[in-house]
PDB file of C-alpha atoms in Angstrom:
ATOM      1  CA  MET A   1      -0.137 -20.208  21.095  1.00 85.00           C
ATOM      2  CA  ASP A   2      -3.374 -20.879  19.226  1.00 84.00           C
ATOM      3  CA  ALA A   3      -1.401 -22.834  16.612  1.00 88.00           C
ATOM      4  CA  VAL A   4       0.484 -24.768  19.299  1.00 91.00           C
ATOM      5  CA  LEU A   5      -2.757 -25.732  21.052  1.00 89.00           C
ATOM      6  CA  GLU A   6      -4.336 -26.739  17.752  1.00 88.00           C
ATOM      7  CA  SER A   7      -1.297 -28.894  16.882  1.00 92.00           C
ATOM      8  CA  LEU A   8      -1.724 -30.679  20.230  1.00 92.00           C
ATOM      9  CA  GLY A   9      -5.371 -31.407  19.411  1.00 88.00           C
ATOM     10  CA  LEU A  10      -6.605 -29.199  22.219  1.00 85.00           C
ATOM     11  CA  SER A  11      -9.898 -27.543  21.383  1.00 67.00           C
ATOM     12  CA  GLN A  12     -10.910 -24.331  23.059  1.00 62.00           C
ATOM     13  CA  LEU A  13     -14.064 -25.539  24.788  1.00 57.00           C
ATOM     14  CA  PRO A  14     -15.218 -24.312  28.208  1.00 58.00           C
ATOM     15  CA  GLY A  15     -13.421 -26.206  30.985  1.00 59.00           C
ATOM     16  CA  ASP A  16     -10.624 -27.245  28.633  1.00 61.00           C
ATOM     17  CA  ASP A  17      -6.958 -26.843  29.630  1.00 63.00           C
ATOM     18  CA  SER A  18      -6.372 -24.743  26.523  1.00 62.00           C
ATOM     19  CA  ILE A  19      -8.857 -22.038  27.587  1.00 65.00           C
ATOM     20  CA  ASN A  20      -7.222 -21.771  31.001  1.00 78.00           C
ATOM     21  CA  ILE A  21      -3.702 -21.697  29.573  1.00 80.00           C
ATOM     22  CA  MET A  22      -4.642 -19.003  27.032  1.00 81.00           C
ATOM     23  CA  GLU A  23      -6.182 -16.847  29.786  1.00 83.00           C
ATOM     24  CA  GLN A  24      -3.047 -17.276  31.884  1.00 84.00           C
ATOM     25  CA  PHE A  25      -0.833 -16.563  28.872  1.00 83.00           C
ATOM     26  CA  GLN A  26      -2.670 -13.252  28.294  1.00 86.00           C
ATOM     27  CA  GLU A  27      -1.825 -12.245  31.870  1.00 88.00           C
ATOM     28  CA  GLY A  28       1.698 -13.646  31.696  1.00 89.00           C
ATOM     29  CA  SER A  29       5.064 -12.056  31.324  1.00 88.00           C
ATOM     30  CA  GLN A  30       7.002 -10.947  28.310  1.00 91.00           C
ATOM     31  CA  LEU A  31      10.648 -10.179  28.785  1.00 91.00           C
ATOM     32  CA  MET A  32      12.741  -8.551  26.074  1.00 95.00           C
ATOM     33  CA  VAL A  33      16.481  -9.127  26.170  1.00 94.00           C
ATOM     34  CA  VAL A  34      18.966  -7.413  23.875  1.00 96.00           C
ATOM     35  CA  ASN A  35      22.293  -9.248  23.735  1.00 95.00           C
ATOM     36  CA  CYS A  36      25.526  -7.848  22.379  1.00 95.00           C
ATOM     37  CA  TYR A  37      28.412 -10.265  21.977  1.00 95.00           C
ATOM     38  CA  PRO A  38      31.549  -8.255  21.178  1.00 94.00           C
ATOM     39  CA  GLN A  39      34.101  -9.707  18.823  1.00 93.00           C
ATOM     40  CA  CYS A  40      36.610 -11.803  20.713  1.00 93.00           C
ATOM     41  CA  PRO A  41      40.189 -12.362  19.552  1.00 92.00           C
ATOM     42  CA  GLU A  42      40.205 -15.862  21.094  1.00 92.00           C
ATOM     43  CA  PRO A  43      36.654 -17.231  20.734  1.00 90.00           C
ATOM     44  CA  ASP A  44      37.687 -20.763  21.699  1.00 88.00           C
ATOM     45  CA  LEU A  45      38.390 -19.532  25.245  1.00 89.00           C
ATOM     46  CA  THR A  46      34.856 -18.323  26.041  1.00 87.00           C
ATOM     47  CA  LEU A  47      31.162 -18.680  25.328  1.00 83.00           C
ATOM     48  CA  GLY A  48      28.819 -15.800  24.687  1.00 91.00           C
ATOM     49  CA  MET A  49      26.085 -17.705  26.534  1.00 90.00           C
ATOM     50  CA  PRO A  50      26.529 -21.156  28.114  1.00 89.00           C
ATOM     51  CA  PRO A  51      24.227 -24.077  27.242  1.00 90.00           C
ATOM     52  CA  HIS A  52      20.707 -23.613  28.590  1.00 89.00           C
ATOM     53  CA  SER A  53      17.053 -24.064  27.768  1.00 91.00           C
ATOM     54  CA  ASP A  54      14.514 -21.275  28.196  1.00 91.00           C
ATOM     55  CA  TYR A  55      12.335 -21.504  31.283  1.00 89.00           C
ATOM     56  CA  GLY A  56       9.049 -20.187  29.841  1.00 90.00           C
ATOM     57  CA  PHE A  57       6.719 -21.234  27.016  1.00 93.00           C
ATOM     58  CA  LEU A  58       8.126 -19.661  23.868  1.00 95.00           C
ATOM     59  CA  THR A  59      11.073 -17.460  22.938  1.00 96.00           C
ATOM     60  CA  LEU A  60      11.137 -15.414  19.744  1.00 96.00           C
ATOM     61  CA  LEU A  61      14.656 -14.468  18.682  1.00 96.00           C
ATOM     62  CA  LEU A  62      15.710 -11.967  16.061  1.00 96.00           C
ATOM     63  CA  GLN A  63      19.419 -12.196  15.281  1.00 95.00           C
ATOM     64  CA  ASP A  64      21.691 -10.191  13.039  1.00 95.00           C
ATOM     65  CA  GLN A  65      23.677 -11.850  10.245  1.00 94.00           C
ATOM     66  CA  VAL A  66      26.578 -12.977  12.450  1.00 94.00           C
ATOM     67  CA  GLN A  67      26.496 -16.678  13.272  1.00 94.00           C
ATOM     68  CA  GLY A  68      26.748 -17.715  16.904  1.00 95.00           C
ATOM     69  CA  LEU A  69      23.524 -19.439  17.998  1.00 96.00           C
ATOM     70  CA  GLN A  70      23.876 -23.218  18.260  1.00 96.00           C
ATOM     71  CA  ILE A  71      21.391 -25.919  19.266  1.00 95.00           C
ATOM     72  CA  LEU A  72      22.169 -29.369  20.591  1.00 93.00           C
ATOM     73  CA  HIS A  73      20.875 -31.896  18.062  1.00 94.00           C
ATOM     74  CA  ARG A  74      21.584 -35.609  18.593  1.00 93.00           C
ATOM     75  CA  GLU A  75      24.571 -34.884  20.852  1.00 92.00           C
ATOM     76  CA  ASP A  76      26.150 -32.426  18.365  1.00 96.00           C
ATOM     77  CA  TRP A  77      26.159 -28.628  18.454  1.00 96.00           C
ATOM     78  CA  VAL A  78      24.639 -27.318  15.215  1.00 97.00           C
ATOM     79  CA  THR A  79      24.894 -23.682  14.117  1.00 96.00           C
ATOM     80  CA  VAL A  80      21.590 -21.946  13.371  1.00 96.00           C
ATOM     81  CA  LYS A  81      22.294 -19.873  10.283  1.00 95.00           C
ATOM     82  CA  PRO A  82      20.644 -16.456  10.455  1.00 95.00           C
ATOM     83  CA  ILE A  83      17.933 -15.767   7.881  1.00 95.00           C
ATOM     84  CA  PRO A  84      17.410 -12.034   7.234  1.00 92.00           C
ATOM     85  CA  GLY A  85      14.210 -10.779   8.856  1.00 91.00           C
ATOM     86  CA  ALA A  86      13.253 -14.202  10.256  1.00 95.00           C
ATOM     87  CA  PHE A  87      12.517 -15.121  13.847  1.00 96.00           C
ATOM     88  CA  VAL A  88      13.894 -18.210  15.542  1.00 96.00           C
ATOM     89  CA  VAL A  89      11.172 -19.738  17.731  1.00 95.00           C
ATOM     90  CA  ASN A  90      12.472 -21.711  20.705  1.00 95.00           C
ATOM     91  CA  VAL A  91      10.226 -24.046  22.651  1.00 95.00           C
ATOM     92  CA  GLY A  92      10.713 -23.469  26.382  1.00 93.00           C
ATOM     93  CA  ASP A  93      10.573 -25.785  29.378  1.00 93.00           C
ATOM     94  CA  HIS A  94       6.983 -24.845  30.230  1.00 93.00           C
ATOM     95  CA  LEU A  95       5.708 -25.842  26.804  1.00 95.00           C
ATOM     96  CA  GLU A  96       7.496 -29.190  27.056  1.00 95.00           C
ATOM     97  CA  ILE A  97       5.857 -29.796  30.441  1.00 95.00           C
ATOM     98  CA  PHE A  98       2.393 -28.598  29.323  1.00 94.00           C
ATOM     99  CA  SER A  99       2.575 -30.754  26.168  1.00 96.00           C
ATOM    100  CA  ASN A 100       3.710 -33.743  28.271  1.00 97.00           C
ATOM    101  CA  GLY A 101       6.818 -34.019  26.114  1.00 96.00           C
ATOM    102  CA  ARG A 102       5.236 -33.705  22.667  1.00 96.00           C
ATOM    103  CA  TYR A 103       7.113 -30.453  22.189  1.00 97.00           C
ATOM    104  CA  LYS A 104      10.755 -30.496  23.261  1.00 95.00           C
ATOM    105  CA  SER A 105      12.585 -27.649  24.915  1.00 93.00           C
ATOM    106  CA  VAL A 106      15.711 -26.653  23.000  1.00 89.00           C
ATOM    107  CA  LEU A 107      19.150 -26.731  24.629  1.00 92.00           C
ATOM    108  CA  HIS A 108      21.147 -23.920  23.033  1.00 94.00           C
ATOM    109  CA  ARG A 109      24.213 -21.762  23.487  1.00 94.00           C
ATOM    110  CA  VAL A 110      25.889 -18.781  21.839  1.00 95.00           C
ATOM    111  CA  LEU A 111      29.450 -18.660  20.547  1.00 95.00           C
ATOM    112  CA  VAL A 112      31.395 -15.448  20.097  1.00 95.00           C
ATOM    113  CA  ASN A 113      33.028 -14.455  16.834  1.00 92.00           C
ATOM    114  CA  SER A 114      36.653 -13.431  16.314  1.00 92.00           C
ATOM    115  CA  ALA A 115      35.926 -10.991  13.493  1.00 93.00           C
ATOM    116  CA  ARG A 116      32.543  -9.369  14.224  1.00 94.00           C
ATOM    117  CA  SER A 117      30.270  -8.426  17.088  1.00 95.00           C
ATOM    118  CA  ARG A 118      26.867 -10.135  17.234  1.00 95.00           C
ATOM    119  CA  ILE A 119      23.536  -8.672  18.343  1.00 95.00           C
ATOM    120  CA  SER A 120      20.290 -10.507  19.067  1.00 96.00           C
ATOM    121  CA  VAL A 121      16.916  -9.516  20.476  1.00 96.00           C
ATOM    122  CA  ALA A 122      14.913 -12.163  22.320  1.00 96.00           C
ATOM    123  CA  THR A 123      11.379 -11.954  23.674  1.00 96.00           C
ATOM    124  CA  LEU A 124      10.567 -14.614  26.228  1.00 93.00           C
ATOM    125  CA  HIS A 125       6.885 -15.391  26.738  1.00 93.00           C
ATOM    126  CA  SER A 126       5.737 -17.058  29.959  1.00 91.00           C
ATOM    127  CA  LEU A 127       2.769 -17.510  32.236  1.00 89.00           C
ATOM    128  CA  PRO A 128       2.468 -15.367  35.373  1.00 89.00           C
ATOM    129  CA  CYS A 129       5.040 -16.248  38.037  1.00 86.00           C
ATOM    130  CA  GLU A 130       2.360 -17.457  40.467  1.00 88.00           C
ATOM    131  CA  CYS A 131       0.968 -20.053  37.997  1.00 90.00           C
ATOM    132  CA  THR A 132       1.564 -23.768  38.374  1.00 91.00           C
ATOM    133  CA  ILE A 133       2.599 -25.486  35.149  1.00 92.00           C
ATOM    134  CA  ARG A 134       1.525 -29.095  34.657  1.00 93.00           C
ATOM    135  CA  PRO A 135       0.937 -31.439  31.739  1.00 94.00           C
ATOM    136  CA  SER A 136      -2.431 -30.902  30.081  1.00 92.00           C
ATOM    137  CA  SER A 137      -4.896 -33.494  31.365  1.00 91.00           C
ATOM    138  CA  LYS A 138      -6.073 -33.955  27.745  1.00 90.00           C
ATOM    139  CA  LEU A 139      -2.589 -35.242  26.798  1.00 93.00           C
ATOM    140  CA  ILE A 140      -2.352 -37.896  29.521  1.00 94.00           C
ATOM    141  CA  ASP A 141      -3.849 -41.352  29.227  1.00 93.00           C
ATOM    142  CA  GLU A 142      -2.868 -44.987  29.639  1.00 94.00           C
ATOM    143  CA  SER A 143      -0.708 -44.999  26.503  1.00 95.00           C
ATOM    144  CA  ASN A 144       0.733 -41.530  27.271  1.00 94.00           C
ATOM    145  CA  PRO A 145       1.370 -41.396  31.026  1.00 96.00           C
ATOM    146  CA  ARG A 146       2.252 -38.179  32.804  1.00 96.00           C
ATOM    147  CA  GLN A 147       5.975 -37.423  32.326  1.00 96.00           C
ATOM    148  CA  TYR A 148       6.485 -34.260  34.421  1.00 95.00           C
ATOM    149  CA  LYS A 149       5.926 -32.946  37.932  1.00 93.00           C
ATOM    150  CA  ASP A 150       4.010 -29.734  38.485  1.00 94.00           C
ATOM    151  CA  THR A 151       6.267 -26.706  38.628  1.00 92.00           C
ATOM    152  CA  ASP A 152       6.189 -23.014  39.401  1.00 88.00           C
ATOM    153  CA  PHE A 153       8.567 -20.074  39.442  1.00 83.00           C
ATOM    154  CA  ALA A 154       9.493 -20.624  43.105  1.00 82.00           C
ATOM    155  CA  SER A 155      10.629 -24.181  42.270  1.00 85.00           C
ATOM    156  CA  PHE A 156      12.739 -22.815  39.445  1.00 83.00           C
ATOM    157  CA  LEU A 157      14.409 -20.198  41.666  1.00 80.00           C
ATOM    158  CA  GLU A 158      15.082 -22.782  44.364  1.00 83.00           C
ATOM    159  CA  TYR A 159      16.616 -25.129  41.799  1.00 82.00           C
ATOM    160  CA  ILE A 160      18.949 -22.606  40.164  1.00 78.00           C
ATOM    161  CA  SER A 161      20.144 -21.284  43.514  1.00 80.00           C
ATOM    162  CA  SER A 162      21.124 -24.810  44.590  1.00 79.00           C
ATOM    163  CA  CYS A 163      23.176 -25.863  41.538  1.00 69.00           C
ATOM    164  CA  GLU A 164      26.612 -25.347  40.145  1.00 59.00           C
ATOM    165  CA  PRO A 165      26.299 -23.057  37.093  1.00 53.00           C
ATOM    166  CA  LYS A 166      27.465 -25.693  34.607  1.00 53.00           C
ATOM    167  CA  LYS A 167      25.091 -28.336  35.950  1.00 50.00           C
ATOM    168  CA  LYS A 168      21.797 -26.460  35.794  1.00 51.00           C
ATOM    169  CA  ASN A 169      19.146 -28.493  34.052  1.00 79.00           C
ATOM    170  CA  PHE A 170      15.809 -27.538  35.559  1.00 84.00           C
ATOM    171  CA  LEU A 171      13.675 -29.483  33.088  1.00 85.00           C
ATOM    172  CA  GLU A 172      15.416 -32.760  33.968  1.00 86.00           C
ATOM    173  CA  SER A 173      14.582 -32.115  37.627  1.00 85.00           C
ATOM    174  CA  ARG A 174      10.876 -31.977  36.739  1.00 88.00           C
ATOM    175  CA  LYS A 175      10.739 -35.328  34.894  1.00 90.00           C
ATOM    176  CA  LEU A 176       8.998 -38.208  36.608  1.00 90.00           C
ATOM    177  CA  SER A 177      10.829 -41.523  36.869  1.00 78.00           C
ATOM    178  CA  THR A 178       9.432 -44.117  34.496  1.00 63.00           C
TER     179      THR A 178
END
């Protein structure tokens, strides 16, 4: 997070958004998810995980050597080839909102494999559920107007409970009309 804040040009001075966000991040949540995608004789008939973006700030993913993770890049699904011992770092919806769109949340999915099972371990890092996420005031000005509404975990839960599973796109619901 220090590197992310530095890349956004946010200094850690008293009263700065970055100090507040780092304090909140320290008190935030970390969720570890272990996924096992069994081999599937007909992988074209199912997805291991449907397209989604991660709700929080950052996700660190450790995957085995079986391909399956794909990201949407310029309207095409691109396979993320596993690198032994390396983490995949996904930007989440909260970081896109906080950065006022400078960082982009990653739409991704997981395919199953016909020959081998796949295992991944993800750690999702977020602010506390009671926090309100908003664009940093230091990243909004006349040439870079605010692009997102404030959001919180309650808004997220309300949104996902009101949508058809294949049409969930929470981040789009938080964008301001331009």
